[in-house]
Amino acid sequence: MLDVAQSAGVSVATVSAVVNSSAPVSPELRSRIEMAIEQIGYKRNTIARSLKIGTTRTIGLIVADITNPFFTDVVSVIQDVLHRAGYAVMLCCNDEDTRLQDEQIDLLLDRMVDGLIIAPAGEDAHLSRILASTKTPTVLIDRLCDGVESDAVVLDNRRAVHDATAYMLNLGHRRIGYISGSLATSTGRERLAGYRAALDAEAIVFEENLVQIGNFREKDAYKAAMQLLIRADRPTAIFSANNLMVIGVMKAIRDIGLRCPEEISVVSFDDFPWADVFQPHLTTIAQPVQAIGEQAAQLLIDRLSGKEVEAPRRLMLQGRLIIRDSCRPVPIVTTRTTA
Amino acid sequence: MLDVAQSAGVSVATVSAVVNSSAPVSPELRSRIEMAIEQIGYKRNTIARSLKIGTTRTIGLIVADITNPFFTDVVSVIQDVLHRAGYAVMLCCNDEDTRLQDEQIDLLLDRMVDGLIIAPAGEDAHLSRILASTKTPTVLIDRLCDGVESDAVVLDNRRAVHDATAYMLNLGHRRIGYISGSLATSTGRERLAGYRAALDAEAIVFEENLVQIGNFREKDAYKAAMQLLIRADRPTAIFSANNLMVIGVMKAIRDIGLRCPEEISVVSFDDFPWADVFQPHLTTIAQPVQAIGEQAAQLLIDRLSGKEVEAPRRLMLQGRLIIRDSCRPVPIVTTRTTA
DNA sequence: AACCTTATTCGAAACGTTTAGAATATGTCA
DNA sequence: TGACATATTCTAAACGTTTCGAATAAGGTT
């Protein structure tokens, strides 16, 4: 900028004024400066600018798993609306590792992001402490975090799996296996609560050993499903608490030699774009990814643009059960296992 | 930092020395300073630091589509190794939009990233110009870019689809539909070249109208596949040049009322984690995503750590044809359509 | 005791911007 | 013509670090 100023024979202040159009400058100087900029190929140094004005126009986005289509979908729309609002985004993913997550938060705060959107891998002390103490506006998505009072947009997980479970019960299933996500997450707990509530509503006793932890991951879910399937009194249906895990569940079903839906029914949280083209057509709970992303971004933008700092806002959206073809009424001849 | 210095009764230079352990400082002062840091809750300002030392330890990562599992897989490993090397990454995606891509490059360069990894959406003038002029080390992945001389790691696309096509020819298919990616990308062109080469090798004449452009997207691929399928002399097999597009192809097949693989065979570029559990089990070309990510990151790290700036390095990795169950020998009774 | 080393610590100048307020020029009006 | 308002431009002080070279202190050597 100094070079430009000298080349155009003006002061740096004037150059700054035209670059930011922050102050009136005469047409003559303006054009001289613009020419100099063009000729020198000047690009303003955003670092120096940030240092001075104390804002980076960058927001940090942390998600647990970028390999999960649900997250990539919402990340995609978040990026889109944030970009439109003039923000860059730094995306970090931590493979559900809370230690890594803590590092990433520090790193982003370090780099002075203006805001943070987080889908927490889990609720550890560090996260709560940081979020409580930082002045950086933060919005939580997908998962809540105990003791953290901040804006958030989440799904009505309890209701969604309640509906799905009720659907299976309605089909006559009584032994429904449940592959759970990590109970260190609010989604893990809420979804399980929905399952129990649905059971309760039908006065069916909850069996501890029908729920296995799959940690939201395919590999773990495979093992978890295996536990359920090798038993003599195996369930007639399985619910998977997210998209990655249902892959593991289906692999276990295949390896055991069962056919879905003829011999075992399956419902999964999260929809797939290909769910109605590959067999079996999975019955799923679809999340409103577009809305989640848009609202999260909007919440943050509102804070950033200095609207009055009201109390934290919590948005709760509804999921939608999409019935396809991975569930069948419970077969009459289950007596084989009961006998 | 000034606060810390005053609180500990030393100069800022000394504080800086202990924060960076860049100079020897007596145990006594060190502990006094550390206490002050702890007590004040001091965090060093990375922006100011970057301004001074001219390095951000951040690298920019641009991919065309974060919704594509192939990209997310390699992004995931790139982030992993870069993080381990002490770099943060800013991830941008542009939905295959070159205009947006240009903006993103400017934005990242603006923010003074130390390096760039790009999977180019397409080859426009701006990209080439920027990459040619910038001093920022850059590595291209997945796709090359005409006239850009930089490090790159790509797949041997031509060979991979040559093999896949040969496999289909071997099964007796003579009319093989080809759903192409955008020919503005090197992958789009190379893959098509592989198809033609395989045809040539068997002395089968290339039919222009068997190839339809799907732009690497599901929606476009659906339309493209429809074009192929509504014809009287429809192909007996279809090759899809990437993962997203094969979803569209399968939807078209379903909507036309055809069964795969009984009535039409399908092979796709890019593997899916669920490919061998949902029906039909897709025959695919798997890319070595782990290796691609690792090598790309390593290439960049090498440059960044000031190894001699040799000529640009081009790494070319091999794909692997995974034969499952979406291809069958061409049925004898195709005469129905030929008659 | 004077001098030289060596080890610590400090002062101050960068890095490239932004921005208040001072300075200058221009035009208006009594 | 002098005073004043207005419009434009400039000077210089930040922003929070890093880092070079100078200053100081302490210990060794002759």
PDB file of N, CA and C in Angstrom, chain A residues 74-144:
ATOM      1  N   VAL A  74     -25.325 -30.292   5.767  1.00  0.00           N
ATOM      2  CA  VAL A  74     -25.581 -29.027   6.462  1.00  0.00           C
ATOM      3  C   VAL A  74     -24.382 -28.092   6.359  1.00  0.00           C
ATOM      4  N   VAL A  75     -23.181 -28.670   6.357  1.00  0.00           N
ATOM      5  CA  VAL A  75     -21.997 -27.831   6.165  1.00  0.00           C
ATOM      6  C   VAL A  75     -22.106 -27.089   4.845  1.00  0.00           C
ATOM      7  N   SER A  76     -22.529 -27.803   3.845  1.00  0.00           N
ATOM      8  CA  SER A  76     -22.632 -27.218   2.520  1.00  0.00           C
ATOM      9  C   SER A  76     -23.561 -26.003   2.520  1.00  0.00           C
ATOM     10  N   VAL A  77     -24.723 -26.142   3.157  1.00  0.00           N
ATOM     11  CA  VAL A  77     -25.620 -24.977   3.116  1.00  0.00           C
ATOM     12  C   VAL A  77     -25.133 -23.870   4.051  1.00  0.00           C
ATOM     13  N   ILE A  78     -24.541 -24.234   5.159  1.00  0.00           N
ATOM     14  CA  ILE A  78     -23.994 -23.205   6.044  1.00  0.00           C
ATOM     15  C   ILE A  78     -22.952 -22.364   5.309  1.00  0.00           C
ATOM     16  N   GLN A  79     -22.047 -23.067   4.640  1.00  0.00           N
ATOM     17  CA  GLN A  79     -21.013 -22.362   3.895  1.00  0.00           C
ATOM     18  C   GLN A  79     -21.631 -21.431   2.876  1.00  0.00           C
ATOM     19  N   ASP A  80     -22.639 -21.940   2.234  1.00  0.00           N
ATOM     20  CA  ASP A  80     -23.279 -21.175   1.195  1.00  0.00           C
ATOM     21  C   ASP A  80     -23.835 -19.859   1.740  1.00  0.00           C
ATOM     22  N   VAL A  81     -24.629 -19.930   2.795  1.00  0.00           N
ATOM     23  CA  VAL A  81     -25.252 -18.675   3.255  1.00  0.00           C
ATOM     24  C   VAL A  81     -24.230 -17.771   3.930  1.00  0.00           C
ATOM     25  N   LEU A  82     -23.263 -18.360   4.591  1.00  0.00           N
ATOM     26  CA  LEU A  82     -22.236 -17.540   5.229  1.00  0.00           C
ATOM     27  C   LEU A  82     -21.411 -16.813   4.170  1.00  0.00           C
ATOM     28  N   HIS A  83     -21.100 -17.540   3.132  1.00  0.00           N
ATOM     29  CA  HIS A  83     -20.326 -16.927   2.057  1.00  0.00           C
ATOM     30  C   HIS A  83     -21.084 -15.763   1.442  1.00  0.00           C
ATOM     31  N   ARG A  84     -22.371 -15.978   1.265  1.00  0.00           N
ATOM     32  CA  ARG A  84     -23.189 -14.925   0.687  1.00  0.00           C
ATOM     33  C   ARG A  84     -23.195 -13.695   1.594  1.00  0.00           C
ATOM     34  N   ALA A  85     -23.034 -13.929   2.884  1.00  0.00           N
ATOM     35  CA  ALA A  85     -23.039 -12.817   3.825  1.00  0.00           C
ATOM     36  C   ALA A  85     -21.640 -12.222   3.981  1.00  0.00           C
ATOM     37  N   GLY A  86     -20.707 -12.705   3.185  1.00  0.00           N
ATOM     38  CA  GLY A  86     -19.382 -12.108   3.209  1.00  0.00           C
ATOM     39  C   GLY A  86     -18.409 -12.704   4.210  1.00  0.00           C
ATOM     40  N   TYR A  87     -18.722 -13.884   4.692  1.00  0.00           N
ATOM     41  CA  TYR A  87     -17.801 -14.529   5.619  1.00  0.00           C
ATOM     42  C   TYR A  87     -17.089 -15.701   4.961  1.00  0.00           C
ATOM     43  N   ALA A  88     -15.857 -15.915   5.351  1.00  0.00           N
ATOM     44  CA  ALA A  88     -15.157 -17.128   4.960  1.00  0.00           C
ATOM     45  C   ALA A  88     -15.367 -18.130   6.080  1.00  0.00           C
ATOM     46  N   VAL A  89     -15.239 -19.398   5.794  1.00  0.00           N
ATOM     47  CA  VAL A  89     -15.371 -20.353   6.879  1.00  0.00           C
ATOM     48  C   VAL A  89     -14.196 -21.309   6.951  1.00  0.00           C
ATOM     49  N   MET A  90     -13.753 -21.521   8.171  1.00  0.00           N
ATOM     50  CA  MET A  90     -12.719 -22.518   8.415  1.00  0.00           C
ATOM     51  C   MET A  90     -13.408 -23.753   8.966  1.00  0.00           C
ATOM     52  N   LEU A  91     -13.309 -24.822   8.218  1.00  0.00           N
ATOM     53  CA  LEU A  91     -13.996 -26.043   8.613  1.00  0.00           C
ATOM     54  C   LEU A  91     -13.018 -27.023   9.253  1.00  0.00           C
ATOM     55  N   CYS A  92     -13.381 -27.543  10.399  1.00  0.00           N
ATOM     56  CA  CYS A  92     -12.548 -28.549  11.046  1.00  0.00           C
ATOM     57  C   CYS A  92     -13.388 -29.765  11.358  1.00  0.00           C
ATOM     58  N   CYS A  93     -12.806 -30.939  11.266  1.00  0.00           N
ATOM     59  CA  CYS A  93     -13.528 -32.109  11.717  1.00  0.00           C
ATOM     60  C   CYS A  93     -12.608 -32.953  12.580  1.00  0.00           C
ATOM     61  N   ASN A  94     -13.208 -33.667  13.489  1.00  0.00           N
ATOM     62  CA  ASN A  94     -12.395 -34.307  14.526  1.00  0.00           C
ATOM     63  C   ASN A  94     -12.726 -35.775  14.745  1.00  0.00           C
ATOM     64  N   ASP A  95     -13.458 -36.349  13.814  1.00  0.00           N
ATOM     65  CA  ASP A  95     -13.712 -37.782  13.909  1.00  0.00           C
ATOM     66  C   ASP A  95     -14.213 -38.192  15.297  1.00  0.00           C
ATOM     67  N   GLU A  96     -15.112 -37.392  15.826  1.00  0.00           N
ATOM     68  CA  GLU A  96     -15.751 -37.699  17.113  1.00  0.00           C
ATOM     69  C   GLU A  96     -14.759 -37.756  18.278  1.00  0.00           C
ATOM     70  N   ASP A  97     -13.644 -37.110  18.133  1.00  0.00           N
ATOM     71  CA  ASP A  97     -12.616 -37.132  19.179  1.00  0.00           C
ATOM     72  C   ASP A  97     -12.652 -35.814  19.957  1.00  0.00           C
ATOM     73  N   THR A  98     -13.063 -35.887  21.199  1.00  0.00           N
ATOM     74  CA  THR A  98     -13.246 -34.635  21.950  1.00  0.00           C
ATOM     75  C   THR A  98     -11.925 -33.920  22.247  1.00  0.00           C
ATOM     76  N   ARG A  99     -10.860 -34.692  22.352  1.00  0.00           N
ATOM     77  CA  ARG A  99      -9.577 -34.049  22.622  1.00  0.00           C
ATOM     78  C   ARG A  99      -9.175 -33.185  21.422  1.00  0.00           C
ATOM     79  N   LEU A 100      -9.340 -33.776  20.265  1.00  0.00           N
ATOM     80  CA  LEU A 100      -9.043 -33.056  19.035  1.00  0.00           C
ATOM     81  C   LEU A 100      -9.957 -31.849  18.908  1.00  0.00           C
ATOM     82  N   GLN A 101     -11.196 -32.056  19.274  1.00  0.00           N
ATOM     83  CA  GLN A 101     -12.167 -30.980  19.205  1.00  0.00           C
ATOM     84  C   GLN A 101     -11.724 -29.783  20.039  1.00  0.00           C
ATOM     85  N   ASP A 102     -11.210 -30.060  21.219  1.00  0.00           N
ATOM     86  CA  ASP A 102     -10.737 -28.985  22.085  1.00  0.00           C
ATOM     87  C   ASP A 102      -9.612 -28.210  21.419  1.00  0.00           C
ATOM     88  N   GLU A 103      -8.686 -28.946  20.829  1.00  0.00           N
ATOM     89  CA  GLU A 103      -7.584 -28.299  20.121  1.00  0.00           C
ATOM     90  C   GLU A 103      -8.118 -27.381  19.033  1.00  0.00           C
ATOM     91  N   GLN A 104      -9.102 -27.898  18.315  1.00  0.00           N
ATOM     92  CA  GLN A 104      -9.629 -27.121  17.196  1.00  0.00           C
ATOM     93  C   GLN A 104     -10.300 -25.839  17.659  1.00  0.00           C
ATOM     94  N   ILE A 105     -11.005 -25.938  18.758  1.00  0.00           N
ATOM     95  CA  ILE A 105     -11.634 -24.736  19.288  1.00  0.00           C
ATOM     96  C   ILE A 105     -10.571 -23.702  19.644  1.00  0.00           C
ATOM     97  N   ASP A 106      -9.548 -24.158  20.330  1.00  0.00           N
ATOM     98  CA  ASP A 106      -8.463 -23.246  20.684  1.00  0.00           C
ATOM     99  C   ASP A 106      -7.857 -22.620  19.436  1.00  0.00           C
ATOM    100  N   LEU A 107      -7.615 -23.483  18.475  1.00  0.00           N
ATOM    101  CA  LEU A 107      -7.000 -23.025  17.242  1.00  0.00           C
ATOM    102  C   LEU A 107      -7.832 -21.946  16.561  1.00  0.00           C
ATOM    103  N   LEU A 108      -9.121 -22.172  16.487  1.00  0.00           N
ATOM    104  CA  LEU A 108      -9.983 -21.205  15.812  1.00  0.00           C
ATOM    105  C   LEU A 108     -10.080 -19.910  16.606  1.00  0.00           C
ATOM    106  N   LEU A 109     -10.204 -20.049  17.912  1.00  0.00           N
ATOM    107  CA  LEU A 109     -10.281 -18.867  18.759  1.00  0.00           C
ATOM    108  C   LEU A 109      -8.978 -18.080  18.644  1.00  0.00           C
ATOM    109  N   ASP A 110      -7.896 -18.814  18.642  1.00  0.00           N
ATOM    110  CA  ASP A 110      -6.573 -18.275  18.416  1.00  0.00           C
ATOM    111  C   ASP A 110      -6.514 -17.411  17.168  1.00  0.00           C
ATOM    112  N   ARG A 111      -7.128 -17.926  16.136  1.00  0.00           N
ATOM    113  CA  ARG A 111      -7.094 -17.220  14.864  1.00  0.00           C
ATOM    114  C   ARG A 111      -8.173 -16.164  14.789  1.00  0.00           C
ATOM    115  N   MET A 112      -8.784 -15.930  15.948  1.00  0.00           N
ATOM    116  CA  MET A 112      -9.728 -14.836  16.066  1.00  0.00           C
ATOM    117  C   MET A 112     -10.899 -14.896  15.094  1.00  0.00           C
ATOM    118  N   VAL A 113     -11.482 -16.066  14.955  1.00  0.00           N
ATOM    119  CA  VAL A 113     -12.694 -16.135  14.154  1.00  0.00           C
ATOM    120  C   VAL A 113     -13.753 -15.251  14.806  1.00  0.00           C
ATOM    121  N   ASP A 114     -14.642 -14.739  13.986  1.00  0.00           N
ATOM    122  CA  ASP A 114     -15.682 -13.854  14.510  1.00  0.00           C
ATOM    123  C   ASP A 114     -16.821 -14.635  15.147  1.00  0.00           C
ATOM    124  N   GLY A 115     -16.966 -15.885  14.744  1.00  0.00           N
ATOM    125  CA  GLY A 115     -18.053 -16.689  15.281  1.00  0.00           C
ATOM    126  C   GLY A 115     -17.748 -18.161  15.125  1.00  0.00           C
ATOM    127  N   LEU A 116     -18.564 -18.971  15.765  1.00  0.00           N
ATOM    128  CA  LEU A 116     -18.298 -20.399  15.808  1.00  0.00           C
ATOM    129  C   LEU A 116     -19.613 -21.152  15.612  1.00  0.00           C
ATOM    130  N   ILE A 117     -19.581 -22.158  14.769  1.00  0.00           N
ATOM    131  CA  ILE A 117     -20.719 -23.072  14.685  1.00  0.00           C
ATOM    132  C   ILE A 117     -20.180 -24.468  14.967  1.00  0.00           C
ATOM    133  N   ILE A 118     -20.752 -25.114  15.944  1.00  0.00           N
ATOM    134  CA  ILE A 118     -20.199 -26.392  16.378  1.00  0.00           C
ATOM    135  C   ILE A 118     -21.257 -27.485  16.473  1.00  0.00           C
ATOM    136  N   ALA A 119     -20.912 -28.629  15.918  1.00  0.00           N
ATOM    137  CA  ALA A 119     -21.682 -29.842  16.190  1.00  0.00           C
ATOM    138  C   ALA A 119     -20.793 -30.660  17.127  1.00  0.00           C
ATOM    139  N   PRO A 120     -21.014 -30.553  18.419  1.00  0.00           N
ATOM    140  CA  PRO A 120     -20.059 -31.080  19.401  1.00  0.00           C
ATOM    141  C   PRO A 120     -19.910 -32.593  19.311  1.00  0.00           C
ATOM    142  N   ALA A 121     -18.673 -33.044  19.358  1.00  0.00           N
ATOM    143  CA  ALA A 121     -18.407 -34.483  19.338  1.00  0.00           C
ATOM    144  C   ALA A 121     -18.883 -35.098  20.643  1.00  0.00           C
ATOM    145  N   GLY A 122     -18.748 -34.348  21.715  1.00  0.00           N
ATOM    146  CA  GLY A 122     -19.175 -34.836  23.014  1.00  0.00           C
ATOM    147  C   GLY A 122     -19.094 -33.689  23.993  1.00  0.00           C
ATOM    148  N   GLU A 123     -19.559 -33.902  25.149  1.00  0.00           N
ATOM    149  CA  GLU A 123     -19.589 -32.798  26.100  1.00  0.00           C
ATOM    150  C   GLU A 123     -18.479 -32.945  27.124  1.00  0.00           C
ATOM    151  N   ASP A 124     -17.375 -32.345  26.849  1.00  0.00           N
ATOM    152  CA  ASP A 124     -16.326 -32.419  27.850  1.00  0.00           C
ATOM    153  C   ASP A 124     -16.233 -31.088  28.568  1.00  0.00           C
ATOM    154  N   ALA A 125     -15.501 -31.105  29.648  1.00  0.00           N
ATOM    155  CA  ALA A 125     -15.384 -29.925  30.489  1.00  0.00           C
ATOM    156  C   ALA A 125     -14.815 -28.739  29.717  1.00  0.00           C
ATOM    157  N   HIS A 126     -13.808 -29.027  28.920  1.00  0.00           N
ATOM    158  CA  HIS A 126     -13.130 -27.955  28.200  1.00  0.00           C
ATOM    159  C   HIS A 126     -14.100 -27.182  27.315  1.00  0.00           C
ATOM    160  N   LEU A 127     -14.865 -27.918  26.561  1.00  0.00           N
ATOM    161  CA  LEU A 127     -15.831 -27.283  25.677  1.00  0.00           C
ATOM    162  C   LEU A 127     -16.742 -26.339  26.455  1.00  0.00           C
ATOM    163  N   SER A 128     -17.314 -26.849  27.533  1.00  0.00           N
ATOM    164  CA  SER A 128     -18.231 -26.021  28.303  1.00  0.00           C
ATOM    165  C   SER A 128     -17.523 -24.788  28.839  1.00  0.00           C
ATOM    166  N   ARG A 129     -16.341 -25.007  29.346  1.00  0.00           N
ATOM    167  CA  ARG A 129     -15.613 -23.913  29.956  1.00  0.00           C
ATOM    168  C   ARG A 129     -15.311 -22.823  28.937  1.00  0.00           C
ATOM    169  N   ILE A 130     -14.772 -23.262  27.810  1.00  0.00           N
ATOM    170  CA  ILE A 130     -14.442 -22.319  26.748  1.00  0.00           C
ATOM    171  C   ILE A 130     -15.681 -21.551  26.291  1.00  0.00           C
ATOM    172  N   LEU A 131     -16.723 -22.306  25.999  1.00  0.00           N
ATOM    173  CA  LEU A 131     -17.902 -21.657  25.460  1.00  0.00           C
ATOM    174  C   LEU A 131     -18.531 -20.704  26.469  1.00  0.00           C
ATOM    175  N   ALA A 132     -18.371 -21.045  27.740  1.00  0.00           N
ATOM    176  CA  ALA A 132     -18.936 -20.172  28.754  1.00  0.00           C
ATOM    177  C   ALA A 132     -18.133 -18.880  28.860  1.00  0.00           C
ATOM    178  N   SER A 133     -16.843 -18.987  28.663  1.00  0.00           N
ATOM    179  CA  SER A 133     -15.985 -17.831  28.928  1.00  0.00           C
ATOM    180  C   SER A 133     -15.767 -16.948  27.702  1.00  0.00           C
ATOM    181  N   THR A 134     -15.833 -17.533  26.504  1.00  0.00           N
ATOM    182  CA  THR A 134     -15.487 -16.740  25.334  1.00  0.00           C
ATOM    183  C   THR A 134     -16.572 -15.722  24.992  1.00  0.00           C
ATOM    184  N   LYS A 135     -16.111 -14.639  24.409  1.00  0.00           N
ATOM    185  CA  LYS A 135     -17.058 -13.632  23.945  1.00  0.00           C
ATOM    186  C   LYS A 135     -17.487 -13.922  22.508  1.00  0.00           C
ATOM    187  N   THR A 136     -16.826 -14.889  21.894  1.00  0.00           N
ATOM    188  CA  THR A 136     -17.129 -15.207  20.506  1.00  0.00           C
ATOM    189  C   THR A 136     -18.503 -15.855  20.369  1.00  0.00           C
ATOM    190  N   PRO A 137     -19.366 -15.246  19.581  1.00  0.00           N
ATOM    191  CA  PRO A 137     -20.709 -15.816  19.404  1.00  0.00           C
ATOM    192  C   PRO A 137     -20.619 -17.247  18.880  1.00  0.00           C
ATOM    193  N   THR A 138     -21.428 -18.091  19.444  1.00  0.00           N
ATOM    194  CA  THR A 138     -21.369 -19.501  19.080  1.00  0.00           C
ATOM    195  C   THR A 138     -22.764 -20.049  18.864  1.00  0.00           C
ATOM    196  N   VAL A 139     -22.922 -20.875  17.857  1.00  0.00           N
ATOM    197  CA  VAL A 139     -24.183 -21.606  17.764  1.00  0.00           C
ATOM    198  C   VAL A 139     -23.906 -23.085  17.635  1.00  0.00           C
ATOM    199  N   LEU A 140     -24.636 -23.827  18.426  1.00  0.00           N
ATOM    200  CA  LEU A 140     -24.508 -25.278  18.429  1.00  0.00           C
ATOM    201  C   LEU A 140     -25.491 -25.855  17.419  1.00  0.00           C
ATOM    202  N   ILE A 141     -25.065 -26.865  16.692  1.00  0.00           N
ATOM    203  CA  ILE A 141     -26.038 -27.527  15.822  1.00  0.00           C
ATOM    204  C   ILE A 141     -26.073 -29.011  16.114  1.00  0.00           C
ATOM    205  N   ASP A 142     -27.183 -29.611  15.790  1.00  0.00           N
ATOM    206  CA  ASP A 142     -27.384 -31.050  15.895  1.00  0.00           C
ATOM    207  C   ASP A 142     -27.360 -31.533  17.348  1.00  0.00           C
ATOM    208  N   ARG A 143     -26.298 -31.166  18.043  1.00  0.00           N
ATOM    209  CA  ARG A 143     -26.183 -31.663  19.405  1.00  0.00           C
ATOM    210  C   ARG A 143     -26.090 -30.505  20.391  1.00  0.00           C
ATOM    211  N   LEU A 144     -26.713 -30.702  21.524  1.00  0.00           N
ATOM    212  CA  LEU A 144     -26.623 -29.705  22.583  1.00  0.00           C
ATOM    213  C   LEU A 144     -25.466 -30.056  23.498  1.00  0.00           C
TER     214      LEU A 144
END
